[in-house]
CSV table of C-alpha atoms in Angstrom, one decimal:
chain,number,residue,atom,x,y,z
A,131,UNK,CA,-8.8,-14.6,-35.0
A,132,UNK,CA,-10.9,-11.8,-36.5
A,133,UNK,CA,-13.7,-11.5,-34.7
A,134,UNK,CA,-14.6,-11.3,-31.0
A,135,UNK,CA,-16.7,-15.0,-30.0
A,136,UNK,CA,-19.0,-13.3,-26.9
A,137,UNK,CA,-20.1,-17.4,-26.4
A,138,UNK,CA,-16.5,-18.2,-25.0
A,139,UNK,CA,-16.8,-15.4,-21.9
A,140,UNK,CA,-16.5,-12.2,-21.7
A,141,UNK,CA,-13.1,-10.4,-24.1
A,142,UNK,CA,-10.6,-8.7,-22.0
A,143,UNK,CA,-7.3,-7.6,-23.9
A,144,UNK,CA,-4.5,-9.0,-21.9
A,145,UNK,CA,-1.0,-8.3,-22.1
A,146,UNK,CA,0.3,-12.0,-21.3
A,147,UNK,CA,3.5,-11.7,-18.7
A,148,UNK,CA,3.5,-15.2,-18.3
A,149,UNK,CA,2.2,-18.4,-18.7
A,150,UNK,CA,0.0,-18.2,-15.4
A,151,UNK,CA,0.3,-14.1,-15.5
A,152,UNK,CA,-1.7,-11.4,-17.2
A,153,UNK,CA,-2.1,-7.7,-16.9
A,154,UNK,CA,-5.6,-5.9,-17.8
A,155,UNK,CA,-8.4,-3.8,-17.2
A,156,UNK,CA,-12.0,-3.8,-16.3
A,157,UNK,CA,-14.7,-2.1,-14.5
A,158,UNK,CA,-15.0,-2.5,-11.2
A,159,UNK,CA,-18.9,-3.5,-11.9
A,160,UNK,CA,-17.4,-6.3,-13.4
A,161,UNK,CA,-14.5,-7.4,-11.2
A,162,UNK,CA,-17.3,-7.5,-7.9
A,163,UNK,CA,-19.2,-10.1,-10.0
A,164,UNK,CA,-15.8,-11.7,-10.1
A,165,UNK,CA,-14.9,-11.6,-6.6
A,166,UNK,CA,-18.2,-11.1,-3.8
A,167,UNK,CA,-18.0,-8.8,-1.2
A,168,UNK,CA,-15.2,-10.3,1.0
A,169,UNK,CA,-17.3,-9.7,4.2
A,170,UNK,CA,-20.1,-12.2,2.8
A,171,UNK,CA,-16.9,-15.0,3.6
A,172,UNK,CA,-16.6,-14.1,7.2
A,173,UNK,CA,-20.5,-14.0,8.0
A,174,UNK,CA,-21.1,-17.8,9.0
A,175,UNK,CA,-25.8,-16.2,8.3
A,176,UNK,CA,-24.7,-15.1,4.7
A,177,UNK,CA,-22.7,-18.4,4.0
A,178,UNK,CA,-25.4,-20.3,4.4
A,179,UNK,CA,-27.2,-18.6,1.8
A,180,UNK,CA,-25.0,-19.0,-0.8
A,181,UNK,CA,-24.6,-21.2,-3.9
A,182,UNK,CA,-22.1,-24.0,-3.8
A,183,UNK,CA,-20.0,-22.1,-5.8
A,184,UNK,CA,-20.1,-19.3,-3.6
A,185,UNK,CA,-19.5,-20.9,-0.6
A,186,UNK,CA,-15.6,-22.8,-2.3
A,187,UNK,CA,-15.2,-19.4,-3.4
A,188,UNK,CA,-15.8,-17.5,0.7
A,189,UNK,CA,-13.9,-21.0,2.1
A,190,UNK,CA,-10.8,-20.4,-0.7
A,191,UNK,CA,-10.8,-16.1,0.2
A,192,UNK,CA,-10.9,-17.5,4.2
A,193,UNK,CA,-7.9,-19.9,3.6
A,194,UNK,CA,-5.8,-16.8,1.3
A,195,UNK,CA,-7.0,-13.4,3.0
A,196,UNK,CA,-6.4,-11.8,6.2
A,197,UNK,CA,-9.4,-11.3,8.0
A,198,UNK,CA,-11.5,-8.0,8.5
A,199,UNK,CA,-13.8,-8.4,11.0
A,200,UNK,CA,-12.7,-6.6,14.4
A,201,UNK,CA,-9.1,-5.6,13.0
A,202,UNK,CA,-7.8,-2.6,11.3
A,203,UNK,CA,-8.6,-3.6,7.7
A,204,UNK,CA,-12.2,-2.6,8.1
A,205,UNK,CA,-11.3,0.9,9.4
A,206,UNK,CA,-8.3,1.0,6.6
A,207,UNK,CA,-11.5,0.9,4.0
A,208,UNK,CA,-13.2,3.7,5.5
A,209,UNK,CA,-10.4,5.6,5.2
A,210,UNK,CA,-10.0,4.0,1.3
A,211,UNK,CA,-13.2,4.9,0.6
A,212,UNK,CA,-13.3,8.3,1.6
A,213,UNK,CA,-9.8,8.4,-0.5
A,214,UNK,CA,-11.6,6.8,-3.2
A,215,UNK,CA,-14.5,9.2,-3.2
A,216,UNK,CA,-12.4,12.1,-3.6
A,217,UNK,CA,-10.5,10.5,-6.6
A,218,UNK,CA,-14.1,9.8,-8.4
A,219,UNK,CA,-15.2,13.2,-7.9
A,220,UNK,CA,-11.8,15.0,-9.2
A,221,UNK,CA,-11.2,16.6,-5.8
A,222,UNK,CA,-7.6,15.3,-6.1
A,223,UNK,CA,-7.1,16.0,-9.8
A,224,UNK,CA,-4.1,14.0,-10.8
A,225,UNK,CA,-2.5,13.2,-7.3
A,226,UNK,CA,-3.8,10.3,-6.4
A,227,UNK,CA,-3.0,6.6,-7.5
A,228,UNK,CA,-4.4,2.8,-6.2
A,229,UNK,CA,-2.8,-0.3,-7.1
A,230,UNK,CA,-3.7,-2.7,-9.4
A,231,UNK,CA,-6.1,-5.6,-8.1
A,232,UNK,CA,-4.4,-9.3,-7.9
A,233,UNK,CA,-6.8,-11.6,-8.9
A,234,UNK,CA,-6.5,-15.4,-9.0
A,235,UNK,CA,-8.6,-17.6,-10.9
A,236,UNK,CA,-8.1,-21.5,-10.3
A,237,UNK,CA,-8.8,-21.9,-13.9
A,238,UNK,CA,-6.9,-21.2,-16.5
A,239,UNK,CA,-7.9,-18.8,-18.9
A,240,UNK,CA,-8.8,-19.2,-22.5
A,241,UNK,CA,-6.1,-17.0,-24.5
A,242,UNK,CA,-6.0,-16.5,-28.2
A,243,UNK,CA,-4.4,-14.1,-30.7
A,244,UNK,CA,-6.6,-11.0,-32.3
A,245,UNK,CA,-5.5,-8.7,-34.8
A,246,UNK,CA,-5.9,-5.2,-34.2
A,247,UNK,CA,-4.6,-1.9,-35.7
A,248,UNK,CA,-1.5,-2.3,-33.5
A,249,UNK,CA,-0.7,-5.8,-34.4
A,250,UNK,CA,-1.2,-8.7,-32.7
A,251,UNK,CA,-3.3,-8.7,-29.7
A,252,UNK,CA,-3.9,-11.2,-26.9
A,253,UNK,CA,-7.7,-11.1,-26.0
A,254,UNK,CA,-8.9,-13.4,-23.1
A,255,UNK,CA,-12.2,-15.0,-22.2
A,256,UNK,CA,-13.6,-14.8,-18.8
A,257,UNK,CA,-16.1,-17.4,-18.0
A,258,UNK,CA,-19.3,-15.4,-17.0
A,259,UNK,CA,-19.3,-17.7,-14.7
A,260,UNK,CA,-15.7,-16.9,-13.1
A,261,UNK,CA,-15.5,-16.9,-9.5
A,262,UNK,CA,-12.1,-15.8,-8.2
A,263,UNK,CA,-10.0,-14.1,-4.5
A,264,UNK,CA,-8.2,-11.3,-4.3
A,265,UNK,CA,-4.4,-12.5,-3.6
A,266,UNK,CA,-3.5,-8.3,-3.1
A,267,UNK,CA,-6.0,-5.2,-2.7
A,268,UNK,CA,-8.6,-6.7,-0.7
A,269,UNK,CA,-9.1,-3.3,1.0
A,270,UNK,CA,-9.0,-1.4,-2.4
A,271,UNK,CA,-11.8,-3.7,-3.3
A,272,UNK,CA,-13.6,-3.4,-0.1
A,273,UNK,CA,-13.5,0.2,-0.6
A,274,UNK,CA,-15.8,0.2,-3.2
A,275,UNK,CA,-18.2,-2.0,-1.6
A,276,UNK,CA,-18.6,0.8,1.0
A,277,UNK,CA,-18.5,3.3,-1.7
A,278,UNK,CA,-21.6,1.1,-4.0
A,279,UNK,CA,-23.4,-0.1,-0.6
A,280,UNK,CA,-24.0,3.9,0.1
A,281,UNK,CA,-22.9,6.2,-2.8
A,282,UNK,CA,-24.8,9.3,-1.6
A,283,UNK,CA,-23.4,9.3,1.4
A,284,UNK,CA,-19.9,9.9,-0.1
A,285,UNK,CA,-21.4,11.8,-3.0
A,286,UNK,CA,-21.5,9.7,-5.7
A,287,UNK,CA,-24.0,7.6,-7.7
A,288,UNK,CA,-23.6,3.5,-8.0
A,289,UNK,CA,-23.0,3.8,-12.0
A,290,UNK,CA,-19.8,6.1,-10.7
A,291,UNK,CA,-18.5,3.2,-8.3
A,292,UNK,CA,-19.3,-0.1,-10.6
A,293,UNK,CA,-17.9,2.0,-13.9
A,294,UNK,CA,-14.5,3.0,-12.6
A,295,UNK,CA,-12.1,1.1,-14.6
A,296,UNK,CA,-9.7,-0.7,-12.6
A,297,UNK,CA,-6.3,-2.5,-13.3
A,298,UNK,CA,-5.9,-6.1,-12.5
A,299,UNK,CA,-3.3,-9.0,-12.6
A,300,UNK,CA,-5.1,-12.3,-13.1
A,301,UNK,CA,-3.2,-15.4,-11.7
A,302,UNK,CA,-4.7,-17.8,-13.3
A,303,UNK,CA,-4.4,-21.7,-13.6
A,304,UNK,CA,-2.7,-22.2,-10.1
A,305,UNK,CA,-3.7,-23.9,-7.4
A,306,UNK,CA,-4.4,-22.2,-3.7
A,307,UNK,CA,-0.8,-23.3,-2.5
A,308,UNK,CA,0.2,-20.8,-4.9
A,309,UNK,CA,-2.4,-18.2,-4.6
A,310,UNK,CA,-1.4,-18.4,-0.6
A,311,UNK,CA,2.6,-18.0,-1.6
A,312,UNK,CA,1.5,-15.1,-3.9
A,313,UNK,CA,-0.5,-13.3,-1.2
A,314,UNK,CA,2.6,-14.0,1.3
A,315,UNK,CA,5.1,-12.1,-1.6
A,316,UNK,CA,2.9,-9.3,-2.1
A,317,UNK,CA,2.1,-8.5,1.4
A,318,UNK,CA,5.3,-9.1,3.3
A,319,UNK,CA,7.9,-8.8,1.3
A,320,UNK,CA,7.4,-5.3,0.2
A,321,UNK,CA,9.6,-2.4,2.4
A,322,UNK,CA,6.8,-0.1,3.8
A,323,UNK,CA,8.1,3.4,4.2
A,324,UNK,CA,8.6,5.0,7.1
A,325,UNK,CA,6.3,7.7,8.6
A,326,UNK,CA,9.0,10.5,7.6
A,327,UNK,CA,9.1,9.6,4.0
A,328,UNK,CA,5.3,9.1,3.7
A,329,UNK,CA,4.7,12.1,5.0
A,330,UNK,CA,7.4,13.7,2.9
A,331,UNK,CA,5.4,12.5,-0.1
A,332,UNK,CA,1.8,13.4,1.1
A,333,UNK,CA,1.4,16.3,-1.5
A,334,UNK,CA,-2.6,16.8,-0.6
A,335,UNK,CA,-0.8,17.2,3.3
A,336,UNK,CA,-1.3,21.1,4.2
A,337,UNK,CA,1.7,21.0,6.2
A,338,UNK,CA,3.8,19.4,3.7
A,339,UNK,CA,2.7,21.0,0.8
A,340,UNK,CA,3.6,24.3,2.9
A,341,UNK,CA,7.0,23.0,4.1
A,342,UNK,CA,8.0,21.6,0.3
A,343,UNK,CA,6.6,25.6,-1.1
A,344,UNK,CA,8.7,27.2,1.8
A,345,UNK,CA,12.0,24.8,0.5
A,346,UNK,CA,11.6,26.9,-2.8
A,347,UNK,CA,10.6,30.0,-1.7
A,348,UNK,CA,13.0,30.4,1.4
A,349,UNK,CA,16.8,31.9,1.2
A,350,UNK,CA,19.7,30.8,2.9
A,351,UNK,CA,23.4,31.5,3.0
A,352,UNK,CA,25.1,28.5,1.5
A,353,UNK,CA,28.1,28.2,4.0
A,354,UNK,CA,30.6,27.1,0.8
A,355,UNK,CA,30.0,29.9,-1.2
A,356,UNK,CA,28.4,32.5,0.8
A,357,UNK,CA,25.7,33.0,-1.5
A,358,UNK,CA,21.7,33.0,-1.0
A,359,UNK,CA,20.1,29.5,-1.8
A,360,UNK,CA,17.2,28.0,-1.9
A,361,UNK,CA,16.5,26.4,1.9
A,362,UNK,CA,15.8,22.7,-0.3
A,363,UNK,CA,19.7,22.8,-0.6
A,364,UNK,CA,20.1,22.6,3.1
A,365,UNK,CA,17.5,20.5,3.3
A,366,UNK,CA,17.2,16.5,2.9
A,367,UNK,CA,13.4,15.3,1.4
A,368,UNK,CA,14.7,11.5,1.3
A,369,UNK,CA,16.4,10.6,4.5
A,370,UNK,CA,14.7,9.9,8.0
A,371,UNK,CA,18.3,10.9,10.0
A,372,UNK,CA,21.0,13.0,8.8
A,373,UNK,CA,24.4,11.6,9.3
A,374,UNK,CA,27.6,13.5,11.1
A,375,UNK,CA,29.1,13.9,7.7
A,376,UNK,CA,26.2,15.1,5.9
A,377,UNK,CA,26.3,19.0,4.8
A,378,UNK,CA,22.2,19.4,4.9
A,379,UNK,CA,21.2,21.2,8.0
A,380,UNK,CA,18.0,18.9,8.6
A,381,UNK,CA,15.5,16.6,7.1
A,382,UNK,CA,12.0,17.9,5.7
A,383,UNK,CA,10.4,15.8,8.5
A,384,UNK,CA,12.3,18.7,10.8
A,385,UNK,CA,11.4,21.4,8.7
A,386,UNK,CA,7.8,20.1,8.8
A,387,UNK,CA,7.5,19.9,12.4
A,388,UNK,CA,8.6,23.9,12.5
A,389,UNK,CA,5.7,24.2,10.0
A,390,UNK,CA,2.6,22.1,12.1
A,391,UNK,CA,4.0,24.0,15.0
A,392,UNK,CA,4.3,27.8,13.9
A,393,UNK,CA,1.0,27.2,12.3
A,394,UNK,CA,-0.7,25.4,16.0
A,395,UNK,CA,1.4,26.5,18.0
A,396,UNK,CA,2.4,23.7,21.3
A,397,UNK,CA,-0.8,22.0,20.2
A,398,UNK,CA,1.0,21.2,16.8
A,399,UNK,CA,3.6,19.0,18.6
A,400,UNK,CA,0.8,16.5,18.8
A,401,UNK,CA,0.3,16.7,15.2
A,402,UNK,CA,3.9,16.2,13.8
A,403,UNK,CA,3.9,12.7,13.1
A,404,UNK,CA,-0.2,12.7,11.3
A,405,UNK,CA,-1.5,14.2,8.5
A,406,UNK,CA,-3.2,17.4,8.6
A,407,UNK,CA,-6.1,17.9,5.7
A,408,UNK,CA,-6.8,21.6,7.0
A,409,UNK,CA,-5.8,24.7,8.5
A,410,UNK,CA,-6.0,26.3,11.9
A,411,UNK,CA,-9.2,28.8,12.2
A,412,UNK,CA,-8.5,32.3,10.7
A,413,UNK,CA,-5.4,30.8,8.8
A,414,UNK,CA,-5.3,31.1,4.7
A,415,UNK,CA,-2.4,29.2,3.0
A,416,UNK,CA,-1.3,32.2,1.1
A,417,UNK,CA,-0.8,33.8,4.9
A,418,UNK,CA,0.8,31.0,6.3
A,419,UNK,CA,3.4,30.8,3.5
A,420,UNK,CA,4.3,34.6,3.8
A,421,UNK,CA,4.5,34.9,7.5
A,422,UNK,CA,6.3,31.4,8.1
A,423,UNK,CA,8.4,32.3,5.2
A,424,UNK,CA,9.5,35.9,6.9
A,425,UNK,CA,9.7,33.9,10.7
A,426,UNK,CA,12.0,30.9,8.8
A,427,UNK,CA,14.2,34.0,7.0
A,428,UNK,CA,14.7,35.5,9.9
A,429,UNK,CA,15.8,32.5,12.1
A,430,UNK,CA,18.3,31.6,9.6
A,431,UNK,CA,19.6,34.8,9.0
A,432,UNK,CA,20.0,35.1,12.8
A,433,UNK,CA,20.9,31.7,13.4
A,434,UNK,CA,23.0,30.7,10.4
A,435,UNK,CA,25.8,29.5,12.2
A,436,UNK,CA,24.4,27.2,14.8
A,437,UNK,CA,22.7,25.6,11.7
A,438,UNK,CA,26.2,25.1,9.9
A,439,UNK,CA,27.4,23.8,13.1
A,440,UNK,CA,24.6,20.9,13.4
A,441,UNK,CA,26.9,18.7,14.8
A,442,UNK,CA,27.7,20.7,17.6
A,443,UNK,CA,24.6,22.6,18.3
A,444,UNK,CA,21.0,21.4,19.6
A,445,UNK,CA,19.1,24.2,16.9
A,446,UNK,CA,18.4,22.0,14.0
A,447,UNK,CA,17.1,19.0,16.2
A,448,UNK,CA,13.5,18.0,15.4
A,449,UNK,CA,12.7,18.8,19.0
A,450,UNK,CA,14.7,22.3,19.4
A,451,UNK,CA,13.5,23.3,15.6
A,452,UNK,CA,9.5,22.4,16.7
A,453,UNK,CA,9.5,24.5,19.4
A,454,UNK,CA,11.1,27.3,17.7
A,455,UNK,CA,7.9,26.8,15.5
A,456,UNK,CA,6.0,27.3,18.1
A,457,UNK,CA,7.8,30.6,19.5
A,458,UNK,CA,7.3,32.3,16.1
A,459,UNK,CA,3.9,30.5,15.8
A,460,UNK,CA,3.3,34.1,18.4
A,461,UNK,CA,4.0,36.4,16.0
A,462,UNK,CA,1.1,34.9,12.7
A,463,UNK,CA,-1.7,36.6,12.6
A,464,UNK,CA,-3.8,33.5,13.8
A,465,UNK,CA,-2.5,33.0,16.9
A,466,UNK,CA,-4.2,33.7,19.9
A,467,UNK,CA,-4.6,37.5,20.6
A,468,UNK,CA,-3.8,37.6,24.4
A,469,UNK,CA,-0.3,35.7,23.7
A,470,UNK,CA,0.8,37.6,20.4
A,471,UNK,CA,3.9,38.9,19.7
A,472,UNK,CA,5.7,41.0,16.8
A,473,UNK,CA,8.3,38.8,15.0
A,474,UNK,CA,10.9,41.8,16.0
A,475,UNK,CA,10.4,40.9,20.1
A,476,UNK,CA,10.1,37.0,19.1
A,477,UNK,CA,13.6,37.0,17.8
A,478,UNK,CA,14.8,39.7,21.0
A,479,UNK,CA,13.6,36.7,23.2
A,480,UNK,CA,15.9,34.4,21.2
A,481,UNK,CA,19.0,36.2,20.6
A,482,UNK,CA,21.2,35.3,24.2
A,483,UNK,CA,20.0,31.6,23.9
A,484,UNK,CA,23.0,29.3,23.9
A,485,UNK,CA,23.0,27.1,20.8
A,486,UNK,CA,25.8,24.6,21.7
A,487,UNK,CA,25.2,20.8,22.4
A,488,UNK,CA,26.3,21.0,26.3
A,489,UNK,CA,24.1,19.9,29.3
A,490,UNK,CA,24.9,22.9,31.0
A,491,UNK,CA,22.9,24.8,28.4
A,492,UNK,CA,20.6,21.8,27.9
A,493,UNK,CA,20.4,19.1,30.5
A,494,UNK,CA,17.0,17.5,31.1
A,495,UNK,CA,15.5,20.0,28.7
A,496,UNK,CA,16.7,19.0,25.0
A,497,UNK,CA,18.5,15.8,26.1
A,498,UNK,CA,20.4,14.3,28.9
A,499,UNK,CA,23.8,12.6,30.2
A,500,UNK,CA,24.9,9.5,29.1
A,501,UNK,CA,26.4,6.9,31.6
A,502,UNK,CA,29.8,7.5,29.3
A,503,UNK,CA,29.6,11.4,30.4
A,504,UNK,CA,28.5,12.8,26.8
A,505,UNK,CA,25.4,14.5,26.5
A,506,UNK,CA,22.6,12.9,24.1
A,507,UNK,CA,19.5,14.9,22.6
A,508,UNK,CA,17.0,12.1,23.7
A,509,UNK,CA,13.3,12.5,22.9
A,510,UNK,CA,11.6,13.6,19.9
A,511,UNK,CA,9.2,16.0,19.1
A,512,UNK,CA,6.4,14.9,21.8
A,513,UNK,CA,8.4,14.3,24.6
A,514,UNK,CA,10.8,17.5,24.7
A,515,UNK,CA,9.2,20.4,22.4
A,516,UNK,CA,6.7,21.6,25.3
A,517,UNK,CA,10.4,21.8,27.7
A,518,UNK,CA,12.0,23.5,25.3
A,519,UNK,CA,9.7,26.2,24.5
A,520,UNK,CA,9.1,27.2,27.7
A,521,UNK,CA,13.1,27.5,28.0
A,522,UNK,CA,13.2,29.3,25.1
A,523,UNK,CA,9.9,31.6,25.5
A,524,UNK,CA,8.9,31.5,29.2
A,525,UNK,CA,10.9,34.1,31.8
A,526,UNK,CA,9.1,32.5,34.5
A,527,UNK,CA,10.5,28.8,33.8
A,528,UNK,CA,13.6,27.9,35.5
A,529,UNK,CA,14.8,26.7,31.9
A,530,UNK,CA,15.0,29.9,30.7
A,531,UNK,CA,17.6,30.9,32.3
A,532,UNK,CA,19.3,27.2,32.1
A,533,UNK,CA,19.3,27.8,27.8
A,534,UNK,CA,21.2,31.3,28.3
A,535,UNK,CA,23.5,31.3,31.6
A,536,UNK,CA,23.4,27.5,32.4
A,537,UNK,CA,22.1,25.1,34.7
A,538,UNK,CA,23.1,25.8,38.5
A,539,UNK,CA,25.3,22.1,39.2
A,540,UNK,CA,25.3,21.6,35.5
A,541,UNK,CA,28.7,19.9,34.5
């Protein structure tokens, strides 16, 4: 073939994965002609006003699709959108990324060769007709409904949503059995990540993207060769838990709860495990890096071996390292006036704290007694960081003494 034949459909180059399986792309104008606004399917008043074909096309989505009405789908598209918005506008430059849409078509679709200055292309015709469902990225595509129902609210113009050019897979020529199997495969056979790792990755994250700067930036002692590193070699990005054998002193998620908290202070402990888009009042980044930078350098320097000593020691626990977050969180230059203090008398209030993994030290405060008589740090960030910076900060609190001279009783 040599020439496009518009009669047949409208020509999308395909690359052809399979016999039922193609990968292309398209505006999204076109692929919401393609597949309606999914909430038109769950609105028994807008059913009844559409076309025949409209309404096997709503009752095939209701029979594949998860519904959105009154679940977290519909607030996951606001959130899309928003994300969306941002992408459109080039507020994220290059860090951003959707999947592609999964379209199934019952029909198969007309394929034929084309020649082209790279050889031989596949070019396929979509019936202008074509009604189809979403098997995958329902919300992706829900998104943009928001987005083109209201542009200006978000910014944009309805030429900015329909034109964006979109990748899809087309399924096509299967029946719904399979569309339902290939819904089932993409949505539930996939390994989410955990909250650490997601986080980890969240680049357009303040707090991360301060924590994975500070990784660079910040010097250590490397305990082998007694020479400065850089803090990432102590540091483990992938894992959620470090294991007894391994030589990293923590896990970012760790390091990043010592960032959220030095930069909220005990209000950060709240934030540890959420993303945070912006910075406390009166706080620049370029601040933040240099003071939690100095505070970090200094609590190593200090602290080196209790860090070397993880095993042993309570220091580089996500619940003992917070709270020290929120100690020096005292000495930046955006924390509160009336509780300020220089980063010389933060580390003075640290210096007789007793480091090592005993209940004596530590007993209801970073963890507790096991019914086998070992001690266990039990709780995370939320439930211990507020105990333990009062033990470590607050002369008045019956747990600062515990942390230095021991519990009265203790074992």
């Amino acid at each position: 073939m040599t020439e496009i034949d518009r009669g047949r459909g409208d020509p999308l180059r395909v690359l052809e994965l399979s016999a039922n399986r193609a990968l292309t792309t398209m505006p999204w104008g076109v692929l919401s002609r393609i597949v309606p606004d999914p909430r038109k399917a769950e609105n028994p008043q807008a059913l009844r006003h559409l076309s025949a074909r409209e309404r096997r096309q709503a009752e095939a989505r209701n029979d594949v699709q998860r519904k959105i009405k009154s679940t977290k789908k519909a607030e996951n598209a606001k959130a899309y959108a928003r994300y969306l918005a941002e992408a459109i506008k080039g507020e994220r430059e290059e860090r951003w990324a959707t999947p592609p849409f999964a379209l199934w078509l019952e029909d198969g679709l007309d394929i034929v060769q084309a020649r082209s200055p790279f050889g031989t292309d596949k070019v396929a015709y979509l019936p202008y007709e074509a009604i189809g469902v979403l098997v995958d990225a329902e919300t992706q595509h829900l998104a943009h409904w928001l987005l083109y129902d209201d542009p200006e609210a978000f910014g944009l113009t309805a030429a900015q949503v329909s034109g964006r050019i979109v990748g899809v897979e087309v399924y096509h020529g299967i029946d719904i059995v399979a569309a339902r199997q290939t819904f089932h495969d993409r949505n539930l056979l996939g390994v989410i990540p955990n909250k650490n790792v997601a986080l980890a990755a969240d680049s357009m994250n303040v707090a991360t993207n301060i924590a994975t700067t500070l990784l660079k930036e910040v010097q250590v002692i490397d305990p082998v060769s007694g020479t400065l590193v850089p803090l990432k070699a102590m540091v483990s990005a992938g894992q959620r838990q470090l294991k007894a054998s391994d030589p990293e002193w923590m896990t970012l998620s760790t390091l990043r709860s010592f960032v959220v908290a030095a930069l909220f202070g005990k209000a950060g402990f709240e934030k540890t495990s959420g993303s945070i888009a912006d910075l406390p009042e009166g706080c620049k980044r370029e601040a933040a890096l240099r003071e939690i930078n100095d505070a970090l350098t200094r609590v190593f320097a200090a602290f080196g071996p209790a860090f070397r000593a993880r095993t042993s020691t309570v220091i580089a626990s996500p619940a003992v390292f917070a709270a020290l977050g929120a100690v020096v969180h005292r000495a930046m230059s955006w924390s509160d006036p009336g509780d300020s203090l220089h980063i010389d008398d933060v580390m003075k209030l640290l210096v007789d704290v007793r480091w090592e993994r005993d209940p004596k030290y530590w007993e209801g405060t970073a963890g507790r007694l096991t019914s086998s008589g070992s001690f266990s740090l039990a709780g995370g960030v939320k439930d211990n960081a507020s105990k333990i910076t009062a033990a470590l900060s607050d002369a008045q609190s019956p747990r600062y003494l515990a942390v230095r001279h021991g519990s009265v009783g203790a074992p």
